[in-house]
Short mmCIF file of C-alpha atoms and ligand atoms in Angstrom, two decimals:
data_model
loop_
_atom_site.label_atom_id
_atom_site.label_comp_id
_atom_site.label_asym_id
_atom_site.label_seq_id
_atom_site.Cartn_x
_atom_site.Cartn_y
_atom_site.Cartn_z
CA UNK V 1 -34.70 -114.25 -14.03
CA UNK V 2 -36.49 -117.68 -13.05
CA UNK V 3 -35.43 -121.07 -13.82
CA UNK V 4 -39.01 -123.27 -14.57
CA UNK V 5 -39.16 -126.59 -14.96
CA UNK V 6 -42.13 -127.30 -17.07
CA UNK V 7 -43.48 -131.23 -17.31
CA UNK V 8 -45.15 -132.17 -19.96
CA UNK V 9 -44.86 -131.21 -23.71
CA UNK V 10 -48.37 -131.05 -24.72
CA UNK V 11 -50.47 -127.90 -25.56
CA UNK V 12 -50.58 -126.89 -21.66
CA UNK V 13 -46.51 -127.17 -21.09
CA UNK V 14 -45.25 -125.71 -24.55
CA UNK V 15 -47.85 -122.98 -23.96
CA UNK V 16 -46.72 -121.79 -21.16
CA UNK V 17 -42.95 -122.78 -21.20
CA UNK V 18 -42.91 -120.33 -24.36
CA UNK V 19 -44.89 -117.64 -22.42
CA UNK V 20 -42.52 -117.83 -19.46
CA UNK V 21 -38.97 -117.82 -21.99
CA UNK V 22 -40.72 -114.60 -23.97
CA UNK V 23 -40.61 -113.20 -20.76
CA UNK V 24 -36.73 -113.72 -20.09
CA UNK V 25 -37.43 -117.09 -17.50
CA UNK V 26 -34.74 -120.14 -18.49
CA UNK V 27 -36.94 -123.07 -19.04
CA UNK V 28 -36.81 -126.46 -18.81
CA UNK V 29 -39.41 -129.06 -20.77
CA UNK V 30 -39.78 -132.65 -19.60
CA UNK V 31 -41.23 -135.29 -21.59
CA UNK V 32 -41.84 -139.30 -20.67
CA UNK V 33 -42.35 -140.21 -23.93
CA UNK V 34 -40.39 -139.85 -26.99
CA UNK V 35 -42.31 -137.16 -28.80
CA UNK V 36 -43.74 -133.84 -28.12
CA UNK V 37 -47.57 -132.39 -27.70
CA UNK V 38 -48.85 -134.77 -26.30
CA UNK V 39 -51.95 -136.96 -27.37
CA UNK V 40 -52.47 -134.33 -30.21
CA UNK V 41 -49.33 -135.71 -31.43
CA UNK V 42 -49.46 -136.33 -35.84
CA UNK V 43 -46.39 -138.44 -37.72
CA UNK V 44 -46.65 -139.19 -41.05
CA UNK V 45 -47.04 -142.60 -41.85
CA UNK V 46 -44.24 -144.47 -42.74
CA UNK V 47 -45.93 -146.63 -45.64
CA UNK V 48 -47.92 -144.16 -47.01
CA UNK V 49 -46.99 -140.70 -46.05
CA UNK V 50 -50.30 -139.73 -45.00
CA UNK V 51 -49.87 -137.43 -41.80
CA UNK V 52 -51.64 -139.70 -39.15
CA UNK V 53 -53.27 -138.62 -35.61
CA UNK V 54 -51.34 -140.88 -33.50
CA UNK V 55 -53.86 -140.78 -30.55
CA UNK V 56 -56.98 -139.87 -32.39
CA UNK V 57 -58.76 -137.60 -34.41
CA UNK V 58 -58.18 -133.77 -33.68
CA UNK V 59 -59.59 -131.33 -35.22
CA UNK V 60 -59.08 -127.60 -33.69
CA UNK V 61 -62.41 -125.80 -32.95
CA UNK V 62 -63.18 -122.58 -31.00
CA UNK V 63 -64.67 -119.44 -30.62
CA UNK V 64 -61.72 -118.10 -28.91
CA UNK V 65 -60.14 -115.19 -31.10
CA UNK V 66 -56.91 -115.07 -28.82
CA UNK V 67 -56.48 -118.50 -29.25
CA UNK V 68 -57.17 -118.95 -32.83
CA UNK V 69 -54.50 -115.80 -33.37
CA UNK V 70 -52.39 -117.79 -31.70
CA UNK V 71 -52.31 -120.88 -33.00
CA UNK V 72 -52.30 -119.20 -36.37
CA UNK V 73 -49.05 -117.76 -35.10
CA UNK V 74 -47.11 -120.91 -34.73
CA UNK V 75 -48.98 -122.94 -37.47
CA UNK V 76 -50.68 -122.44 -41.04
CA UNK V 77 -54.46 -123.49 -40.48
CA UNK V 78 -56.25 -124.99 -43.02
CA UNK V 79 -59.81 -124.67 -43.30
CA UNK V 80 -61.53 -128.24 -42.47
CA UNK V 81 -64.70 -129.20 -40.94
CA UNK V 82 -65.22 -132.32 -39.05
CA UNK V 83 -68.15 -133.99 -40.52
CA UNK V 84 -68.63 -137.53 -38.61
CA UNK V 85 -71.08 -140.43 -39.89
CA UNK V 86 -72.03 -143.14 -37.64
CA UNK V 87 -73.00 -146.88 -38.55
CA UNK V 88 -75.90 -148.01 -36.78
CA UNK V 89 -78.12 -151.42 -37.82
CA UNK V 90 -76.38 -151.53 -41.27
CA UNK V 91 -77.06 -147.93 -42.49
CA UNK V 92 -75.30 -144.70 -42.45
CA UNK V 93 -76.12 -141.28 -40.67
CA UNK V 94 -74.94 -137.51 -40.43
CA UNK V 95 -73.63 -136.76 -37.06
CA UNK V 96 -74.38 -134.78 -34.70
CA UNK V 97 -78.32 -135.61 -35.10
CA UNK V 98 -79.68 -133.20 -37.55
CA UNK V 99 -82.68 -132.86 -39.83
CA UNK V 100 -81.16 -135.48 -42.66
CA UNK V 101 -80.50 -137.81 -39.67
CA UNK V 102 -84.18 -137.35 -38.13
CA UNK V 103 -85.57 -137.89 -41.98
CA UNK V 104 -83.66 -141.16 -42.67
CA UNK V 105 -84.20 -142.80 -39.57
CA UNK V 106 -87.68 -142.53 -39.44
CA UNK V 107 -88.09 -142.67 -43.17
CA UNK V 108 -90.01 -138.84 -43.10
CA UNK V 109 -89.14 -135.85 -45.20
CA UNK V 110 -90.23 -133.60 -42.27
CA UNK V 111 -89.19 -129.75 -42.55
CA UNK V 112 -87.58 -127.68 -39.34
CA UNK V 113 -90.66 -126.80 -37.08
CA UNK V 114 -92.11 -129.99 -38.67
CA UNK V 115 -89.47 -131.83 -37.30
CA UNK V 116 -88.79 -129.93 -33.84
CA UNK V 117 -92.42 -130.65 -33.12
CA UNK V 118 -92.08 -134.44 -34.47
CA UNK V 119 -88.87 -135.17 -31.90
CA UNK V 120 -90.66 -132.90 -28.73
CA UNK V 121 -93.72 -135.72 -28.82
CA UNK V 122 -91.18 -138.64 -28.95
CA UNK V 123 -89.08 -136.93 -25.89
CA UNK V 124 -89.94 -138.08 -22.42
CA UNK V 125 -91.66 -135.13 -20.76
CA UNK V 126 -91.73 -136.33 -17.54
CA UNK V 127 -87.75 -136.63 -17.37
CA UNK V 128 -87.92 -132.86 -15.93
CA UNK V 129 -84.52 -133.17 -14.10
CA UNK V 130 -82.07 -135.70 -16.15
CA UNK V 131 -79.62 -136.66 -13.68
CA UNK V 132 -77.87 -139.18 -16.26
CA UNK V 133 -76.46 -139.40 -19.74
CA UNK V 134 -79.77 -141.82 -20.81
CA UNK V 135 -82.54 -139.75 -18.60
CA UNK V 136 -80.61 -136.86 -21.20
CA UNK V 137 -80.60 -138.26 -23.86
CA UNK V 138 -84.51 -139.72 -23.51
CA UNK V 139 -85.57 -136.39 -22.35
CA UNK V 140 -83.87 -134.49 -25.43
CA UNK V 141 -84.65 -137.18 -28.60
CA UNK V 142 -86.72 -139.82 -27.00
CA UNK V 143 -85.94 -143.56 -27.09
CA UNK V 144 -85.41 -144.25 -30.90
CA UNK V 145 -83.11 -141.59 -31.42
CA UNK V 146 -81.10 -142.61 -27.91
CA UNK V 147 -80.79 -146.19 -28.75
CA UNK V 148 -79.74 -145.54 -32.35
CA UNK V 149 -77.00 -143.92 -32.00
CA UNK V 150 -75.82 -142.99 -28.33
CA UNK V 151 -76.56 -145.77 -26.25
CA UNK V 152 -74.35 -148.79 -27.52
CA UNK V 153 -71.46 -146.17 -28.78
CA UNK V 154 -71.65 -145.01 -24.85
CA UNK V 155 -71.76 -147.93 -23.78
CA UNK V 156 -68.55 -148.65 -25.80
CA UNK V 157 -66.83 -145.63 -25.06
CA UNK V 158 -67.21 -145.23 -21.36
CA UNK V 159 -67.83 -148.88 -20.13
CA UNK V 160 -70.70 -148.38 -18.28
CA UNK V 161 -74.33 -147.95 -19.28
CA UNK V 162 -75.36 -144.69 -20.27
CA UNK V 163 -77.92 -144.75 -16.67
CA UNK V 164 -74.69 -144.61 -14.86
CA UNK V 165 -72.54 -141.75 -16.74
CA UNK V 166 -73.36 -137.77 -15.93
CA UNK V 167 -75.72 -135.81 -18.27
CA UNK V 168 -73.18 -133.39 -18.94
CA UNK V 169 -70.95 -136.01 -21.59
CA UNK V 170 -74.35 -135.55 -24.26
CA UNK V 171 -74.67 -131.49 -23.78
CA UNK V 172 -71.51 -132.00 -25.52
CA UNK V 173 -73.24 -132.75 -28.68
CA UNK V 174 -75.95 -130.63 -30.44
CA UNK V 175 -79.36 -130.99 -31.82
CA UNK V 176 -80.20 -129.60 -34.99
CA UNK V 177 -83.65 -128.90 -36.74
CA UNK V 178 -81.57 -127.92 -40.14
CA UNK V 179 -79.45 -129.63 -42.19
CA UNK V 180 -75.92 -127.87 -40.87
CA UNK V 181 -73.84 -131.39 -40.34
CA UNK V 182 -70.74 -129.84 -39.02
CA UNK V 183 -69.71 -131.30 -35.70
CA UNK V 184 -69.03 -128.25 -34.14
CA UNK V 185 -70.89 -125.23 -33.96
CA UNK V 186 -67.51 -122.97 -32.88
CA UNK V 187 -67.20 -119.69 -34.97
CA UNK V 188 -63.44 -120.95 -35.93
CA UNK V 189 -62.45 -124.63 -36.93
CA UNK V 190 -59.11 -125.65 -38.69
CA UNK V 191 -56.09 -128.40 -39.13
CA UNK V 192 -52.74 -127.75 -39.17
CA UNK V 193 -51.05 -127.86 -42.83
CA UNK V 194 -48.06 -129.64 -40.93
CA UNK V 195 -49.53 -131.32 -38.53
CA UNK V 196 -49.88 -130.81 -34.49
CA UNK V 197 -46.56 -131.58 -33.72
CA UNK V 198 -44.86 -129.17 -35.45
CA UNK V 199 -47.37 -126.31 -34.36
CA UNK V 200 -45.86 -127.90 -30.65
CA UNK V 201 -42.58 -127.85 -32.16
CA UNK V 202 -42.54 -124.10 -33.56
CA UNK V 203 -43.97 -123.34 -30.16
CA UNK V 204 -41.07 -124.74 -28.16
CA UNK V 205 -38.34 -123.44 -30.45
CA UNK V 206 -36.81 -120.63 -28.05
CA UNK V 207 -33.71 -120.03 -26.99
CA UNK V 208 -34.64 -119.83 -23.45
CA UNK V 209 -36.03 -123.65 -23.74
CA UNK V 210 -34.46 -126.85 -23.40
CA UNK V 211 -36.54 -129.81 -24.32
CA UNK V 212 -35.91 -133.25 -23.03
CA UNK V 213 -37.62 -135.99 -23.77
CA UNK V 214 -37.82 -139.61 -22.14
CA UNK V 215 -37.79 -138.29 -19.30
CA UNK V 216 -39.30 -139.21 -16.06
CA UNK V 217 -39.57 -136.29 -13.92
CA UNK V 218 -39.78 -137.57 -10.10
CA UNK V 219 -41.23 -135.11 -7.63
CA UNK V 220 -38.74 -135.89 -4.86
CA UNK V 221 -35.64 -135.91 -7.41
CA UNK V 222 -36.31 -132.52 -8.82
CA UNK V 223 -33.64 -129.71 -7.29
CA UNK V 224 -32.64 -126.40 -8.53
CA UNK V 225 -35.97 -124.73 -10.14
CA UNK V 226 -37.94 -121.72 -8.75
CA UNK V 227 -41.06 -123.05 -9.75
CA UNK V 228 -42.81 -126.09 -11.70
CA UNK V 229 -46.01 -126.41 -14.00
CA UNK V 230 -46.77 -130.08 -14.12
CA UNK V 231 -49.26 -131.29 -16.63
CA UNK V 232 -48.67 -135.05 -15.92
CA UNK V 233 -51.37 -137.04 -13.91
CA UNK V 234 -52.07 -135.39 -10.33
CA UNK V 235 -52.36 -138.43 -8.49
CA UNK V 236 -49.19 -140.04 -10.09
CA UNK V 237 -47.20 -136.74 -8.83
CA UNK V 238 -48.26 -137.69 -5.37
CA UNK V 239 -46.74 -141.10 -6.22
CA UNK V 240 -50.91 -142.44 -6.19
CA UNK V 241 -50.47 -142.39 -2.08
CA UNK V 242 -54.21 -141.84 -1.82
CA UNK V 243 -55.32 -143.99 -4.89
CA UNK V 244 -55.66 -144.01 -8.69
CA UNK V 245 -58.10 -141.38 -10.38
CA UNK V 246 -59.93 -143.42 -13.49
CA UNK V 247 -59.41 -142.79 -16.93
CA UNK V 248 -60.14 -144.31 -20.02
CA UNK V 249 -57.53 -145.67 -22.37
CA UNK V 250 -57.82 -145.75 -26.09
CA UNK V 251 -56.04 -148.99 -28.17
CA UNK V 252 -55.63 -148.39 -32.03
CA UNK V 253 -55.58 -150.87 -34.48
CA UNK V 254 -53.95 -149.45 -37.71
CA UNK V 255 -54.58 -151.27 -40.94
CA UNK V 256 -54.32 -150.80 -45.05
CA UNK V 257 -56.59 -149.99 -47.85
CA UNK V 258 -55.80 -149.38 -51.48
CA UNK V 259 -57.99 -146.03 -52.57
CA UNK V 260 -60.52 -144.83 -50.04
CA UNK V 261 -62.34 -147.44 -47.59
CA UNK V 262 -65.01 -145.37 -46.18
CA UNK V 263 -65.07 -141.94 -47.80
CA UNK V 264 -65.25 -139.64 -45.00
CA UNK V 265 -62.19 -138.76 -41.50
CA UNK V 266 -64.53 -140.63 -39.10
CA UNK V 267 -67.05 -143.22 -39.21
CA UNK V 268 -68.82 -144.06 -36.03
CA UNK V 269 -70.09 -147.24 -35.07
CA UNK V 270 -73.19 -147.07 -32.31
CA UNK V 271 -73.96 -150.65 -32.10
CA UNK V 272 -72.66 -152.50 -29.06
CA UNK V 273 -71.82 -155.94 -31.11
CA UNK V 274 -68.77 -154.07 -32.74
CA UNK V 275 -66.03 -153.94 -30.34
CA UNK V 276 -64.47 -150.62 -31.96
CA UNK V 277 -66.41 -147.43 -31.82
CA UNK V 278 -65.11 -145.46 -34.71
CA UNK V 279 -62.87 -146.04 -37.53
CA UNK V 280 -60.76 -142.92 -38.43
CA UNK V 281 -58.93 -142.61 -42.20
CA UNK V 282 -56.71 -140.43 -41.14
CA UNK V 283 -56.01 -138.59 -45.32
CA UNK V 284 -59.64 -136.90 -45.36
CA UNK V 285 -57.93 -135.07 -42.31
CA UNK V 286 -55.67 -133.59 -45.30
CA UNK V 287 -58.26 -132.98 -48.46
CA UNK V 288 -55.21 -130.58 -49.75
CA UNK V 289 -52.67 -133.98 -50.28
CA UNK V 290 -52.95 -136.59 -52.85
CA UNK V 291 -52.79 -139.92 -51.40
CA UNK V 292 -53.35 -143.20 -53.18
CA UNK V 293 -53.28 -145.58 -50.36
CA UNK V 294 -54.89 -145.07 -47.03
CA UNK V 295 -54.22 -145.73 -44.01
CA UNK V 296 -57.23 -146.14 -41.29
CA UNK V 297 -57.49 -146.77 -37.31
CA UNK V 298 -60.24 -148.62 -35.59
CA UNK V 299 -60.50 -147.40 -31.89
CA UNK V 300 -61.04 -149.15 -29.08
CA UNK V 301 -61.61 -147.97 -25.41
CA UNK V 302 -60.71 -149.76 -22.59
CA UNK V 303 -60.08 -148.97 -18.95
CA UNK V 304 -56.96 -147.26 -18.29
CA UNK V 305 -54.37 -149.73 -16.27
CA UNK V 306 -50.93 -148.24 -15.01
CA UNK V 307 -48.85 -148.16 -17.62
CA UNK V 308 -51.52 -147.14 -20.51
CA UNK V 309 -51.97 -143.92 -21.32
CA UNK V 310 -54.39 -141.96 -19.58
CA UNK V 311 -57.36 -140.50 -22.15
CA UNK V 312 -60.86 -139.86 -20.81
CA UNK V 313 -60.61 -138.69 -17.18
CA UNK V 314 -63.57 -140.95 -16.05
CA UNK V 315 -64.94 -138.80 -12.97
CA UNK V 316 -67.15 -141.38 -11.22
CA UNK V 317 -68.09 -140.18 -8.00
CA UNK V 318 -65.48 -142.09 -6.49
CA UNK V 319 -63.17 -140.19 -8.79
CA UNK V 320 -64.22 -136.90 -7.40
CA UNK V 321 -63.92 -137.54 -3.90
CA UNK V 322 -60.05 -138.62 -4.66
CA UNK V 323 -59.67 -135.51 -6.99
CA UNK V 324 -60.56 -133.45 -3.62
CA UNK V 325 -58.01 -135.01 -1.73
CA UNK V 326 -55.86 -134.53 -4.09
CA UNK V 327 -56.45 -131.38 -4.28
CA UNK V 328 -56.04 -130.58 -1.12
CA UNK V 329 -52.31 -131.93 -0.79
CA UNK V 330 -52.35 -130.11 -4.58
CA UNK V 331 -53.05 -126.84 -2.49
CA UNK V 332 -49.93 -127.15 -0.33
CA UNK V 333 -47.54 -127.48 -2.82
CA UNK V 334 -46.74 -123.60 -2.93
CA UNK V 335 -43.84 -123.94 -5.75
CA UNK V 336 -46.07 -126.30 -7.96
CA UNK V 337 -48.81 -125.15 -10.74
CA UNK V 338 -51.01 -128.42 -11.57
CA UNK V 339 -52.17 -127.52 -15.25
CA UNK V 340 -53.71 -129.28 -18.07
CA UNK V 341 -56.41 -132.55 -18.69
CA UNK V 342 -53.63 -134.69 -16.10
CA UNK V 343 -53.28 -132.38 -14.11
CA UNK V 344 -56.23 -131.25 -13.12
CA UNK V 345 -58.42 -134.49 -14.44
CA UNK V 346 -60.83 -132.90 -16.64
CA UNK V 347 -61.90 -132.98 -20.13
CA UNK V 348 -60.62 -130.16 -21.87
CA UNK V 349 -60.72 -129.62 -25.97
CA UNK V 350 -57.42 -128.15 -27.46
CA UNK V 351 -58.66 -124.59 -27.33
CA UNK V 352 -59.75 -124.42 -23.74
CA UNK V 353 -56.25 -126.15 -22.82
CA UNK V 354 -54.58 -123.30 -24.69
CA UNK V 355 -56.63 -120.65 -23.17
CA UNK V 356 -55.87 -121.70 -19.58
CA UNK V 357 -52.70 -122.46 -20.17
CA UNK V 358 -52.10 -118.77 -21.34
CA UNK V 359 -53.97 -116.98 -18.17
CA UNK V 360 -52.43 -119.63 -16.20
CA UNK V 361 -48.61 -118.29 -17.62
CA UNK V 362 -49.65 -114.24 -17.22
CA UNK V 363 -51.03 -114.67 -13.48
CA UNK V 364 -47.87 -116.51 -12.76
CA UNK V 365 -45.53 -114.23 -14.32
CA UNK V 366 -47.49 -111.34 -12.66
CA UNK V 367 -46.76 -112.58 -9.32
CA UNK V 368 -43.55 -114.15 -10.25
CA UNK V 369 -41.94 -112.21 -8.27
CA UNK V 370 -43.54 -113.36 -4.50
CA UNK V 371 -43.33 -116.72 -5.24
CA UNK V 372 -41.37 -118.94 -2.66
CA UNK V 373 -38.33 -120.98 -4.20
CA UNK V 374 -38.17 -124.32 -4.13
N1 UDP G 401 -71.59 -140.15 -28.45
C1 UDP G 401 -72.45 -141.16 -28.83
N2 UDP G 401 -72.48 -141.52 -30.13
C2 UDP G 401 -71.70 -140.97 -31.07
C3 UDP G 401 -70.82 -139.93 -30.69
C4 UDP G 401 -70.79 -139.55 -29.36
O1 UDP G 401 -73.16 -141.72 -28.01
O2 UDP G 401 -71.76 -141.38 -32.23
C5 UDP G 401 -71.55 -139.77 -27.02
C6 UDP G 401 -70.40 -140.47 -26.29
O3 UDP G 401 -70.83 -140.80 -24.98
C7 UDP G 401 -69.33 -139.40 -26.24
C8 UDP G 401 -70.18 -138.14 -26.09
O4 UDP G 401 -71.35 -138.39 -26.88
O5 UDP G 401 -68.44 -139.58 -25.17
C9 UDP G 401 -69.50 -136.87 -26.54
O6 UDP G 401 -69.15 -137.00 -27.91
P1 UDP G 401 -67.86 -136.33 -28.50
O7 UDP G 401 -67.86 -136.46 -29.95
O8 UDP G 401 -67.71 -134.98 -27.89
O9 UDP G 401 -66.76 -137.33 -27.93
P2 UDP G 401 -65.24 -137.11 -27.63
O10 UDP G 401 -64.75 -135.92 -28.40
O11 UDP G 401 -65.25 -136.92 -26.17
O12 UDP G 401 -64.63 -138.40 -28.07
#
């Protein structure tokens, strides 16, 4: 029998606290903040009732059957698909680009192979490498296309011009000759009835776990655990000694709407004047409740200063060179897992957190026994 100390009470740490205490481990879960799972967090609303996504819009995708069985365990899923539109020079588009969006913008009524053809003479063929998001983005839609609706929203999102950002953050998003508008093209896609926290919550609820939240777990004040799985920031747990790794933070503005404002979850908006990039109405997350009143976020995204919390790991080159370094004092820290977006600074969807957090738990637990005690 192990004690654990687990930090963090997001989707990596109540994954694996709850794999370790089905095992017969005694763990313990450490929070800062004053609520559990993390930036997937939902509360309902206090005016209205409507069950709000505290720290943006989440919807669960994946094509990972173990870790659709498994949230299904802890949570009742209902079926939703995330269909986003996007504002862009006064009119309204289907996201992610699809045939209805190629048709509108350029006014056509162009069919599949009609339009494949159409957007492979606009691309620029002699981008035969893209090394950036807008060399991507040129070389997959052409200019029109790119400066419609990715480069101001980039711009917005990331702080930086799309020439300086990695072409990896568009591969993210699909192209579609067909008029399939779902955001995601995963084989399994679902929101919680209750609401992300108390998926967390029926996660966490084991005898074997102790929860405590508010709490500020210091590296050198922690005594009496075997082992830890930290999901915080990597370079805070090494009290920043080498630096801070850049993130992006995210500022909400809530605000009030009798009826429905703008008819859809999440409403995009590409152009660079307006300071928000999306607006989210957080009831169309929730088609099976009746709600009057609304209640609606605009986002913002900022850089992340200490103190905010930590959203988009940025990974500027910069960024990478630190994460090594980290890494490398990371690597010596025998009685320490680093798990989870903070911990190991990378973008990770819900379903990818779950699924490492689960192979990270069975590897441990399989070599539980050899580990050193701290
Ligand atoms: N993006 C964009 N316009 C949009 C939506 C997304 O330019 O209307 C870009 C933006 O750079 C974003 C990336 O595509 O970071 C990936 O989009 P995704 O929806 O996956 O964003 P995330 O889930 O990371 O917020």
């Amino acid at each position: 029998m192990k004690k654990c100390l687990v930090v963090g009470a997001g989707l990596s740490g109540a994954v694996i606290a709850r794999q370790l205490a089905d095992a017969g481990q005694f763990i313990t879960v450490a929070d800062s903040r004053a609520h559990i799972a993390g930036n997937c967090h939902t509360a309902r609303d206090a005016d209205t009732g409507i069950m709000v996504h505290t720290y943006g819009p989440h919807i669960f995708h994946t094509d990972d059957r173990e870790v659709w069985n498994y949230v299904n365990a802890f949570a009742t899923f209902m079926p939703y698909q995330n269909r986003v539109k996007t504002t862009t020079r006064g009119a309204v588009y289907a996201l992610p680009v699809n045939l209805h969006t190629i048709n509108q913008l350029f006014n056509t009524a162009l069919r599949p192979d009609e339009a494949r053809a159409f957007i492979a003479a606009k691309a620029d063929i002699t981008i035969t490498d893209p090394q950036s998001f807008e060399e991507q983005a040129l070389q997959m839609v052409g200019r029109e296309i790119y400066e419609a609706f990715f480069k101001g929203y980039t711009n917005k999102q990331w702080g930086c011009p799309p020439s300086a950002l990695p072409a990896a953050i568009l591969k993210r998003l699909p192209l579609r000759f067909s008029y399939d508008d779902n955001y995601f093209c995963q084989q399994f896609q679902g929101i919680p009835k209750d609401g992300y926290t108390a998926m967390v919550a029926r996660i966490l609820d084991h005898p074997r776990i102790a929860v405590r939240l508010n709490t500020h777990v210091r590296r050198d004040e922690i005594k009496g655990y075997d082992h830890i799985f930290y999901s915080g920031p990597i370079d805070a747990w090494f009290g920043y000694t080498l630096g801070r790794l850049t993130y992006r933070t995210l500022e909400f503005e809530r605000f009030y709407h009798d009826g429905d404002y703008q008819g859809c979850a999440v409403m995009n908006y590409a152009d660079l004047e307006i300071p928000y990039t999306r607006i989210t109405e957080h009831k169309h997350f929730a088609p099976w409740e009746q709600h009057a009143r609304s209640v609606l976020y605009r986002e913002f995204s900022r850089a992340c200063g200490p103190g905010d919390i930590p959203f988009y790991p940025t990974r500027q080159s910069r960024d990478k060179d630190l994460l090594h370094s980290y890494a490398a004092l990371a690597a010596q820290e025998t009685h320490v897992t680093f798990i989870g977006r903070l911990g190991t600074y990378r973008y990770l969807d819900m379903d990818q957190t779950i699924r490492e957090a689960l192979d990270c738990s069975r590897a441990w637990l399989k070599g539980a026994g050899q580990r050193p005690t701290a």
